[in-house]
Amino acid sequence: MTARGASLVALLRDAARLDRTQSDPAVALRNAIGVVAPLIIATLTGSVSAGLASAIGALQTCFADRPGPYRLRIVRMLTTAAAASITSGLAVLASRSDVASAGLLVVLAFGAGLLITGGPSATQVGVAGVGAAIVLGHLPNPPSAALHVGLLVLAGGAGQTLLAVAAWPLGRHRPERLALAGLYRELAAAARLPGRSDTSPAAGATLTAVRQTFYGLGHDHGPSVEAYLVLLAEAERIRREIVVIAGLTERLAAEGEAIDAGLTRAALTGCGDVLDAVARSLAEGRPIDPSVRTPARNRMTAALRRLEDESLTGHVFTRRAAAARLRALAGQLRAVGESSRVGASEGRGLEGQDVRWAARLRDPIEILRANLTPSSAVLRHAVRMALLVGGSDLVVRLAGIGRGYWVPLTILVVLRPDFASTLQRSVMRTLGTIVGLLLASGLVHWVPAGDGYQIALIALFCFGLRLAGPGNLALSAVSLGGLVVILLELNGVAAHSTVLDRSVATLVGGALAIAAALIRPAWEREVMTTRLATLVGVYRDYLAVIADPAAEREALQRMRTAARLARSNAQASVDRARTEPVAVPAEIELGRSVLANSHRFVHALLTVDSVRLRVRDAGGLAELDELLRLAGMALESAEEALRSGQAPRNIPDLRAAQSRLVEVLKTAPERAGGAEAAGALVDASDRMANSLDTLLNELRRSTTAVVEHA
């Protein structure tokens, strides 16, 4: 099989796999209830068409039911419901004019395409609004019913929102507790099986997601909220200590200190048990079991006794550094245990009533304005979306094609700015929809059992749709196809008579989306090096903050968050580029190399971060400052090389600076604040110099190959 063929197979295999981490049965169940509730009421009152409009509103709104504080969830879901309501009313108002209907979809689809700059929530608002307009604009409603239909859609979305926040009075901070529980479970896994220094530090993406949960649109004050913030801050420190201790354990093993390395690993494993207990405490809303700390404390004591044994000779720095970091980790675990007791109980009624509103980290208007240029992939995507959705709707209207609105609906769902995602979604959506059509048509045609049976099938398909989650494209398409078929069957549109029409329309929509994506496509390989350069630049800025003795905690936190975001974006970009049928091997290899060496560098940087205050309090260390300055120069040179596609220039002599630092640390460890900090710096400086030297050498070797293949 050719490289391109293998890339396509990998792309489709990834779309077909079932990712259970994105499935939440409780959310799926309540979303299914939210969709069928208006249908049950409408059936009992004899107004099925009204129930259909409300069910469509509930269906579009349920996609915005994602983790987060209840206040943020309310705003997100009601905004989606309002968008679907307004666009539905406008679609019904224009439904008697083919040109007006198509023109409306052109405007709405263009706006939906631009909303991709606002992230998943904004994108969902756009898709919900256009999707509701497409479906309801083709149903036989008179223009005079526009306001009525819009209000019904809004009512369905509002009902779905009420179900999503129904548990608020009973556990007002349950989303926060569950988010923290997931983070501490991931930290526990990292403690039991620390990653190597050439891999990304564990829990980075989860930590960023949890921080966004806490600093979303607004939040309460109160005892439990303060406890959650402490737990979040401690999680950041615990993650850093795990990374540093894992690095020191590697060094002990490399130095032949197998006993020391084994005891240190055992202590980390015990810490993982405590972190798991904290996660269970938060998830279940109960205090942590004190007995879980005893085995962990015993392992920690055994490791410290060995590492701090002054009768042992050789590799003293590494042992002292590991002991200091283990003691710091033990203190953090004690703080976590205390805070989890308050946080798990949610304050038991002691919460304050005022609300704190936090400013957004970025201005969406500025981001949108920056993408309104001819060179912007987002603008090209919005134009493609508008022309295809509006144009295909006009064609099927003028041609009088029954159920032809499945063409623009398919385009809306599958078209993405980059070719790889569009191809993946188109194939899975087409195959899944056809399976869903056949399955649903067979169920309602061969087992006709009345409205109650059809409503039960709607609930089943909706449950499957939400259980699948956004990452399971094939199962989502099967469930969505079946759901829409039975919704329309309930409204009098026979399912078995239109299977062929709907299947053909889905095929046409998917093919048009793929063809459109091939017109000046946004290949991931074209932006991958830019994202890698951004990652290196952010690491340089993070290094500058760490090197500044006067840096405030807030500045450090901002840079840590920015570094995690840049790292996840770069990793995702390399992964997407690998699946493109036109991927250049030299570029992919360059991306992997940059990521691997940047991971090793950030492990070293986390170690420096952990001892920076001790070095500052000891009066500073000029040799360390010089090494950090040269490391910043190396990162700047690497960033310029990635952006220009040329070999790096102005390469500093990092190894010489690192050797001078090590000599000072060996003769005067007190200048670093003690032997423990000195040992950590010896290990970190070696990793830093090695990773950056390797990175620059790889860039020098690889950039020529990339230019030749460009």
XYZ file of C-alpha atoms in Angstrom:
710
model
C 0.000 0.000 0.000
C 1.285 3.481 -0.844
C 1.959 6.112 1.816
C -1.096 8.081 0.704
C -3.292 5.014 0.853
C -2.025 4.177 4.321
C -2.760 7.739 5.453
C -6.341 7.544 4.187
C -6.903 4.165 5.838
C -5.553 5.508 9.140
C -7.798 8.544 8.836
C -10.956 6.481 8.337
C -9.989 3.889 10.935
C -9.620 6.678 13.476
C -13.101 7.965 12.649
C -14.671 4.518 12.935
C -13.227 3.607 16.315
C -15.337 3.883 19.449
C -13.828 6.230 22.018
C -15.571 5.541 25.325
C -13.856 8.439 27.076
C -16.265 10.805 25.313
C -19.387 8.901 26.380
C -21.527 9.910 29.334
C -24.657 7.749 29.808
C -26.236 10.190 32.281
C -25.973 13.100 29.853
C -27.209 10.928 26.984
C -30.242 9.821 29.007
C -31.322 13.300 30.046
C -30.815 14.618 26.508
C -33.006 11.817 25.161
C -35.686 12.701 27.708
C -35.455 16.346 26.685
C -36.087 15.459 23.040
C -38.999 13.054 23.550
C -40.797 15.028 26.299
C -42.316 17.610 23.892
C -43.244 14.801 21.501
C -45.119 12.951 24.236
C -46.977 16.123 25.217
C -47.771 16.939 21.587
C -49.021 13.414 20.879
C -51.309 13.494 23.890
C -52.693 16.898 22.867
C -52.990 16.022 19.170
C -50.463 18.604 17.905
C -47.615 16.554 16.478
C -46.192 19.372 14.318
C -45.756 21.582 17.385
C -43.990 18.763 19.177
C -41.680 18.286 16.210
C -40.540 21.926 16.331
C -39.880 21.716 20.050
C -38.061 18.410 19.653
C -35.808 19.949 16.998
C -35.021 22.804 19.393
C -34.213 20.318 22.154
C -32.092 18.239 19.787
C -30.000 21.201 18.630
C -29.579 22.464 22.193
C -28.489 19.111 23.625
C -25.207 19.312 21.679
C -24.277 22.307 23.847
C -24.762 20.214 27.006
C -21.075 19.820 27.821
C -19.094 19.841 31.082
C -18.685 23.118 32.919
C -20.166 25.190 35.736
C -23.953 25.322 35.740
C -24.025 29.055 35.042
C -21.787 28.656 32.002
C -23.823 25.681 30.823
C -27.058 27.669 31.050
C -25.638 30.514 28.973
C -24.188 28.129 26.393
C -27.376 26.093 25.976
C -29.803 29.018 26.001
C -27.678 30.851 23.444
C -27.852 27.789 21.208
C -31.609 27.506 21.719
C -32.111 31.208 20.965
C -30.039 30.957 17.771
C -32.047 27.938 16.583
C -35.288 29.726 17.486
C -34.473 32.898 15.547
C -33.184 31.109 12.458
C -36.170 28.721 12.472
C -38.612 31.613 12.557
C -36.796 33.368 9.720
C -36.706 30.143 7.694
C -40.450 29.643 8.045
C -41.055 33.289 7.165
C -39.045 32.905 3.935
C -40.187 29.367 3.119
C -42.589 30.355 0.343
C -39.793 31.973 -1.683
C -37.028 29.754 -3.011
C -34.671 32.662 -3.559
C -35.352 34.200 -0.150
C -34.843 30.844 1.584
C -31.568 30.180 -0.200
C -30.401 33.742 0.449
C -31.139 33.358 4.144
C -29.092 30.149 4.275
C -26.201 31.848 2.493
C -26.062 34.505 5.219
C -26.548 32.047 8.074
C -24.009 29.534 6.745
C -21.416 32.266 6.204
C -21.842 33.357 9.823
C -21.657 29.759 11.025
C -18.412 29.296 9.104
C -16.863 32.337 10.767
C -17.978 31.213 14.232
C -15.388 28.439 14.084
C -12.927 31.078 15.345
C -14.810 31.159 18.655
C -14.181 27.510 19.504
C -16.540 24.525 19.956
C -19.308 26.427 21.751
C -19.563 29.146 19.125
C -19.339 26.580 16.321
C -22.197 24.609 17.838
C -24.366 27.727 18.014
C -23.805 28.307 14.304
C -24.471 24.710 13.269
C -27.598 24.529 15.436
C -29.002 27.709 13.960
C -28.418 26.728 10.327
C -29.505 23.122 10.869
C -32.832 24.150 12.386
C -33.391 26.629 9.544
C -32.736 23.966 6.878
C -35.133 21.390 8.345
C -37.976 23.672 9.426
C -37.700 25.788 6.300
C -38.677 22.732 4.238
C -41.630 21.658 6.365
C -45.119 22.742 5.271
C -45.615 25.710 7.603
C -47.237 28.972 6.462
C -45.180 32.169 6.911
C -47.717 33.331 9.487
C -46.522 30.515 11.771
C -42.950 31.868 11.921
C -43.225 33.365 15.394
C -45.100 30.329 16.682
C -42.481 27.905 15.346
C -39.612 30.006 16.701
C -41.148 30.036 20.177
C -41.706 26.269 20.071
C -38.060 25.704 19.157
C -37.010 28.004 22.001
C -39.285 26.152 24.415
C -37.735 22.818 23.457
C -34.237 24.206 23.981
C -35.217 25.770 27.302
C -36.633 22.445 28.485
C -33.401 20.704 27.559
C -31.491 23.355 29.515
C -33.652 22.847 32.612
C -32.917 19.125 32.555
C -29.188 19.815 32.261
C -29.138 21.972 35.395
C -31.852 20.177 37.376
C -29.275 18.868 39.862
C -28.032 22.384 40.661
C -29.894 22.761 43.993
C -28.721 19.315 45.151
C -25.081 19.613 44.111
C -24.409 23.090 42.858
C -20.702 22.398 42.323
C -20.916 18.842 41.047
C -19.408 19.717 37.624
C -16.402 21.277 39.348
C -15.990 18.282 41.653
C -16.115 15.832 38.763
C -13.649 17.897 36.729
C -11.185 17.911 39.628
C -11.773 14.205 40.230
C -10.808 13.459 36.640
C -7.679 15.582 36.984
C -6.579 13.828 40.180
C -7.209 10.416 38.616
C -4.896 11.369 35.774
C -2.272 12.603 38.244
C -2.564 9.307 40.115
C -1.902 7.394 36.898
C 1.079 9.640 36.172
C 2.506 8.987 39.647
C 2.206 5.218 39.225
C 3.651 5.206 35.722
C 5.631 8.408 35.115
C 6.253 9.256 31.476
C 9.735 9.450 30.018
C 11.403 12.795 29.626
C 10.987 12.649 25.841
C 7.178 12.615 26.132
C 4.804 15.415 26.987
C 4.265 15.874 30.753
C 1.093 14.103 31.843
C -2.257 15.787 32.522
C -1.406 19.026 30.719
C -4.532 19.125 28.548
C -6.742 18.047 31.455
C -5.297 20.728 33.715
C -6.022 23.376 31.098
C -9.584 22.119 30.636
C -10.239 22.131 34.394
C -8.826 25.628 34.728
C -11.164 26.795 31.962
C -14.036 25.165 33.842
C -13.246 27.171 36.964
C -12.502 30.429 35.228
C -15.360 30.346 32.776
C -18.103 32.923 32.640
C -18.648 33.278 36.353
C -18.401 31.566 39.699
C -19.492 31.666 43.315
C -17.488 32.589 46.349
C -17.556 30.398 49.428
C -15.702 27.712 51.394
C -16.001 24.930 48.848
C -15.061 27.220 45.959
C -11.921 28.287 47.786
C -11.178 24.617 48.470
C -11.538 23.830 44.763
C -9.130 26.612 43.848
C -6.619 25.258 46.368
C -7.026 21.767 44.910
C -6.472 23.145 41.425
C -3.338 25.030 42.480
C -1.997 21.996 44.331
C -2.670 19.819 41.290
C -0.398 22.109 39.274
C 2.371 21.748 41.873
C 1.863 17.985 42.260
C 2.097 17.522 38.501
C 5.364 19.436 38.478
C 6.804 17.423 41.375
C 5.860 14.134 39.706
C 7.659 15.219 36.542
C 10.762 16.310 38.475
C 10.878 13.188 40.667
C 10.407 10.953 37.640
C 13.404 12.650 36.010
C 15.514 12.215 39.130
C 14.481 8.565 39.321
C 15.698 8.079 35.744
C 18.990 9.670 36.716
C 19.389 7.475 39.808
C 18.814 4.383 37.698
C 21.306 5.606 35.081
C 23.888 6.214 37.832
C 23.551 2.622 39.006
C 21.594 3.431 42.191
C 18.947 0.747 41.629
C 17.831 0.611 45.278
C 17.366 4.377 45.492
C 15.500 4.445 42.196
C 13.241 1.558 43.269
C 12.340 3.152 46.602
C 11.615 6.484 44.912
C 9.346 4.785 42.390
C 7.557 2.971 45.232
C 7.006 6.294 47.009
C 5.502 7.743 43.826
C 3.211 4.727 43.534
C 2.003 5.300 47.106
C 1.317 8.926 46.245
C -0.742 7.680 43.313
C -2.937 5.730 45.733
C -3.557 8.884 47.768
C -4.361 10.890 44.648
C -6.821 8.186 43.587
C -8.510 8.419 46.985
C -8.815 12.187 46.573
C -10.410 11.647 43.161
C -12.949 9.208 44.633
C -13.679 11.602 47.468
C -14.467 14.432 45.068
C -16.469 12.264 42.673
C -18.603 10.722 45.415
C -18.942 13.844 47.578
C -17.513 12.328 50.752
C -14.378 12.853 52.871
C -11.205 10.984 51.984
C -10.568 7.679 53.766
C -7.660 8.394 56.193
C -6.446 4.776 56.111
C -5.267 5.144 52.520
C -2.486 7.460 53.644
C -0.722 4.914 55.884
C 0.831 2.691 53.167
C 1.833 5.778 51.189
C 3.411 7.349 54.280
C 5.380 4.151 54.970
C 6.735 4.049 51.419
C 7.642 7.723 51.574
C 9.450 7.240 54.901
C 11.454 4.288 53.564
C 12.510 6.248 50.491
C 13.500 9.335 52.489
C 15.449 7.280 55.026
C 17.538 5.816 52.225
C 17.921 9.016 50.183
C 18.952 11.070 53.234
C 21.364 8.469 54.646
C 24.622 10.439 55.073
C 26.674 7.240 55.287
C 26.068 6.576 51.602
C 28.602 8.019 49.190
C 28.408 8.884 45.516
C 25.695 10.772 43.639
C 24.802 12.775 46.740
C 23.308 15.630 44.739
C 20.769 13.439 42.954
C 19.717 11.678 46.173
C 19.323 14.947 48.063
C 17.323 16.479 45.210
C 14.987 13.459 45.089
C 14.501 13.593 48.865
C 13.665 17.292 48.793
C 11.111 16.815 46.034
C 9.513 13.855 47.827
C 9.151 15.943 50.995
C 7.544 18.729 48.988
C 5.152 16.243 47.407
C 4.239 14.846 50.825
C 3.338 18.343 52.041
C 1.185 18.947 48.983
C -0.669 15.688 49.551
C -1.453 16.755 53.122
C -2.850 20.059 51.857
C -4.917 18.240 49.260
C -6.367 15.938 51.904
C -7.530 18.873 54.014
C -8.986 20.792 51.084
C -10.761 17.772 49.634
C -12.739 17.351 52.869
C -14.307 20.798 52.445
C -14.601 20.582 48.666
C -16.262 17.173 48.637
C -18.980 18.371 51.022
C -19.611 21.490 48.858
C -19.515 23.663 51.957
C -22.834 22.187 53.159
C -24.812 25.387 52.729
C -22.023 27.795 53.668
C -21.628 29.239 50.189
C -21.903 32.925 49.533
C -24.506 34.253 47.176
C -22.548 36.786 45.135
C -21.172 36.089 41.694
C -17.719 36.950 40.389
C -17.447 37.614 36.686
C -14.069 36.979 35.086
C -12.863 38.657 31.952
C -12.416 36.564 28.865
C -8.839 35.594 28.084
C -9.198 36.638 24.498
C -11.315 39.047 22.507
C -13.452 37.119 19.996
C -14.086 40.238 17.945
C -10.357 40.756 17.420
C -9.888 37.098 16.493
C -12.749 37.332 14.006
C -11.377 40.548 12.497
C -7.961 38.963 12.090
C -9.528 36.194 9.985
C -11.372 38.509 7.602
C -8.555 38.460 5.052
C -8.323 36.642 1.693
C -5.466 34.498 2.980
C -7.461 33.259 5.967
C -8.486 29.582 5.886
C -11.451 30.470 8.107
C -12.757 33.048 5.631
C -12.375 30.572 2.758
C -14.254 28.022 4.819
C -17.086 30.472 5.535
C -17.412 31.374 1.842
C -17.430 27.686 0.835
C -20.011 26.933 3.480
C -22.269 29.787 2.398
C -22.126 28.987 -1.324
C -22.556 25.242 -0.908
C -25.325 25.277 1.715
C -27.288 28.110 0.136
C -26.617 27.027 -3.452
C -27.512 23.374 -2.927
C -30.696 24.351 -1.111
C -31.711 26.585 -4.029
C -31.026 23.809 -6.551
C -33.087 21.183 -4.704
C -35.931 23.674 -4.254
C -36.006 24.666 -7.913
C -35.729 21.029 -8.997
C -38.494 19.988 -6.624
C -36.400 17.137 -5.208
C -38.162 15.447 -2.321
C -36.129 15.402 0.883
C -33.423 17.245 -1.048
C -32.635 19.349 2.007
C -30.480 16.437 3.171
C -27.865 17.734 0.716
C -27.292 21.132 2.439
C -27.760 19.487 5.843
C -24.967 17.000 5.110
C -22.682 19.763 3.838
C -23.318 21.781 6.990
C -22.339 18.907 9.255
C -19.287 17.543 7.412
C -17.554 20.557 5.838
C -14.495 21.721 7.785
C -11.669 24.148 6.924
C -9.105 21.358 6.379
C -9.341 18.544 3.865
C -8.506 15.681 6.234
C -11.357 16.421 8.661
C -13.808 16.997 5.796
C -12.920 13.693 4.141
C -13.110 11.827 7.431
C -16.482 13.298 8.387
C -17.937 12.937 4.875
C -17.180 9.232 4.560
C -18.308 8.369 8.074
C -21.384 10.590 7.854
C -22.422 9.097 4.504
C -21.944 5.474 5.491
C -23.409 5.982 8.945
C -26.425 7.885 7.661
C -27.265 5.209 5.111
C -27.050 2.540 7.807
C -29.224 4.675 10.086
C -31.770 5.247 7.323
C -32.075 1.557 6.554
C -32.221 0.601 10.219
C -34.843 3.193 11.165
C -36.931 2.566 8.062
C -36.964 -1.144 8.754
C -37.914 -0.641 12.382
C -40.909 1.593 11.643
C -42.027 -0.194 8.468
C -41.857 -3.797 9.588
C -42.824 -3.206 13.224
C -45.596 -0.586 13.031
C -46.758 -0.062 16.610
C -48.070 3.501 16.740
C -46.792 6.818 18.023
C -45.621 5.450 21.358
C -43.323 2.978 19.643
C -41.909 5.676 17.371
C -41.266 8.007 20.307
C -39.441 5.172 22.083
C -37.258 4.704 18.989
C -36.545 8.435 18.920
C -35.417 8.236 22.536
C -33.206 5.236 21.712
C -31.544 6.918 18.733
C -31.077 10.186 20.635
C -29.484 8.277 23.487
C -27.127 6.587 21.041
C -26.300 9.900 19.389
C -25.296 11.579 22.635
C -23.624 8.480 24.039
C -21.420 8.324 20.961
C -20.034 11.782 21.634
C -18.366 14.095 19.105
C -15.387 11.828 18.534
C -17.291 8.704 17.444
C -18.304 9.853 13.965
C -19.674 6.587 12.580
C -21.967 5.785 15.519
C -23.105 9.412 15.696
C -24.058 9.350 12.016
C -26.017 6.100 12.383
C -27.945 7.458 15.361
C -28.583 10.884 13.823
C -29.784 9.372 10.537
C -32.224 7.098 12.320
C -33.379 9.872 14.644
C -34.281 12.302 11.856
C -36.077 9.591 9.870
C -38.360 8.695 12.753
C -38.953 12.335 13.703
C -40.264 12.953 10.199
C -42.160 9.646 10.206
C -43.982 10.866 13.304
C -44.874 13.996 11.337
C -46.371 11.963 8.479
C -43.362 11.526 6.145
C -43.169 7.786 5.383
C -39.657 6.526 6.089
C -39.510 3.515 3.753
C -40.612 5.537 0.717
C -37.748 8.031 0.947
C -34.755 5.893 1.930
C -33.276 6.054 -1.571
C -33.816 9.817 -1.876
C -32.202 10.508 1.477
C -29.283 8.171 0.795
C -28.563 9.791 -2.556
C -28.860 13.268 -1.043
C -26.393 12.321 1.695
C -23.949 10.940 -0.872
C -24.248 14.098 -2.963
C -23.760 16.353 0.061
C -20.674 14.462 1.201
C -19.184 14.447 -2.292
C -19.782 18.192 -2.706
C -18.101 18.874 0.645
C -15.030 16.841 -0.336
C -14.867 18.511 -3.751
C -15.142 21.951 -2.159
C -12.403 21.121 0.354
C -10.105 20.294 -2.570
C -10.503 23.826 -3.953
C -7.574 25.601 -2.365
C -7.633 23.248 0.623
C -6.271 24.165 4.033
C -3.647 21.419 4.343
C -2.501 20.909 7.893
C 1.097 20.533 6.720
C 0.994 24.189 5.625
C 0.402 25.405 9.174
C 2.148 22.671 11.151
C 5.548 24.365 11.228
C 3.879 27.625 12.280
C 2.268 25.873 15.237
C 5.571 24.239 16.107
C 7.253 27.661 15.938
C 4.541 29.056 18.208
C 5.222 26.247 20.685
C 8.952 27.013 20.723
C 8.223 30.744 21.086
C 5.895 30.166 24.028
C 8.527 27.994 25.703
C 10.994 30.848 25.227
C 8.574 33.247 26.935
C 7.972 30.723 29.730
C 11.734 30.444 30.195
C 12.040 34.242 30.397
C 9.432 34.409 33.170
C 11.156 31.637 35.139
C 14.510 33.408 34.741
C 13.033 36.635 36.153
C 13.449 36.614 39.972
C 10.684 39.205 40.326
C 8.114 37.282 38.258
C 4.705 37.138 39.925
C 2.717 33.960 40.430
C 0.016 35.188 38.030
C 2.547 35.678 35.234
C 3.895 32.174 35.769
C 0.407 30.712 35.690
C -0.437 32.528 32.467
C 2.693 31.195 30.809
C 2.073 27.647 32.042
C -1.425 27.741 30.577
C -0.132 29.209 27.305
C 2.569 26.526 27.111
C 0.083 23.689 27.589
C -2.248 25.139 24.956
C 0.569 25.619 22.446
C 1.826 22.088 23.092
C -1.617 20.506 22.569
C -2.149 22.539 19.376
C 1.238 21.501 17.986
C 0.685 17.834 18.849
C -2.773 17.851 17.232
C -1.357 19.545 14.141
C 1.342 16.910 13.687
C -1.230 14.136 14.178
C -3.562 15.648 11.556
C -0.725 16.205 9.085
C 0.229 12.535 9.372
C -3.224 11.493 8.082
C -3.265 13.783 5.053
C -2.940 11.980 1.711
C -0.413 14.585 0.570
C 1.702 14.611 3.709
C 5.438 15.118 3.133
C 7.507 12.601 5.162
C 10.259 15.154 5.838
C 7.772 17.570 7.390
C 6.207 14.890 9.577
C 9.622 13.748 10.748
C 10.528 17.346 11.552
C 7.337 17.748 13.562
C 7.986 14.596 15.573
C 11.560 15.654 16.247
C 10.584 19.122 17.437
C 7.915 17.698 19.729
C 10.189 15.047 21.240
C 12.995 17.479 22.017
C 10.628 20.182 23.248
C 9.125 17.645 25.641
C 12.571 16.930 27.088
C 13.214 20.648 27.380
C 9.971 21.378 29.230
C 10.691 18.561 31.699
C 13.955 20.356 32.505
C 12.163 23.691 32.654
C 9.674 22.344 35.197
C 12.595 21.320 37.406
C 14.107 24.806 37.217
C 10.673 26.228 37.995
C 10.471 24.073 41.127
C 13.716 25.473 42.637
C 13.690 29.044 41.293
C 12.540 30.549 44.603
C 15.277 28.783 46.589
C 17.905 30.046 44.164
C 16.493 33.556 44.406
C 16.457 33.476 48.203
C 20.072 32.260 48.185
C 21.127 35.388 46.321
C 20.872 34.184 42.740
C 23.258 32.238 40.554
C 24.952 34.054 37.679
C 25.951 30.809 35.965
C 22.325 29.647 35.932
C 21.205 33.027 34.601
C 23.758 32.727 31.796
C 22.590 29.225 30.873
C 18.963 30.358 30.802
C 19.905 33.354 28.659
C 21.667 31.135 26.145
C 18.743 28.690 26.222
C 16.455 31.583 25.314
C 18.754 32.417 22.385
C 18.645 28.790 21.256
C 14.839 28.762 21.357
C 14.697 32.041 19.447
C 17.007 30.590 16.790
C 14.833 27.454 16.570
C 11.660 29.522 16.232
C 13.176 31.612 13.421
C 14.301 28.455 11.625
C 10.819 26.955 11.786
C 9.160 30.131 10.513
C 11.650 30.750 7.706
C 12.328 27.162 6.681
C 16.055 27.847 6.836
C 18.784 26.332 8.980
C 19.106 27.881 12.470
C 21.707 30.585 12.996
C 23.421 32.086 16.044
C 23.664 28.767 17.889
C 24.979 29.344 21.446
C 27.404 27.032 23.248
C 24.977 25.591 25.797
C 27.179 22.704 26.870
C 30.023 24.970 27.933
C 27.650 27.120 29.994
C 26.137 23.996 31.546
C 29.579 22.682 32.493
C 30.430 25.959 34.246
C 27.166 25.779 36.186
C 27.817 22.189 37.271
C 31.312 23.058 38.542
C 29.891 25.878 40.681
C 27.118 23.664 42.033
C 29.575 20.922 42.992
C 31.923 23.268 44.843
C 29.331 25.641 46.331
C 25.864 24.033 46.461
C 24.730 26.665 48.969
C 24.638 29.180 46.120
C 21.636 27.269 44.759
C 19.985 27.114 48.182
C 21.391 23.753 49.275
C 22.466 20.384 47.986
C 18.902 19.393 47.121
C 18.337 22.322 44.774
C 21.858 21.932 43.388
C 21.208 18.295 42.516
C 17.975 19.180 40.748
C 19.746 21.881 38.733
C 22.553 19.554 37.690
C 20.015 17.138 36.227
C 17.834 19.864 34.686
C 20.733 21.752 33.101
C 22.031 18.583 31.484
C 18.596 17.809 30.005
C 18.159 21.408 28.871
C 21.483 21.625 27.059
C 21.089 18.209 25.481
C 17.514 18.749 24.280
C 18.177 22.176 22.765
C 21.419 21.092 21.093
C 19.607 18.112 19.586
C 16.672 20.284 18.513
C 18.928 22.744 16.680
C 20.896 19.949 15.029
C 17.671 18.287 13.861
C 16.430 21.594 12.478
C 19.698 22.102 10.645
C 19.386 18.640 9.115
C 15.652 18.666 8.409
C 14.886 22.139 7.078
C 16.748 21.483 3.825
C 14.713 18.332 3.199
C 11.449 20.155 3.935
C 12.292 22.970 1.515
C 13.122 20.447 -1.220
C 9.706 18.779 -0.823
C 7.674 21.980 -0.432
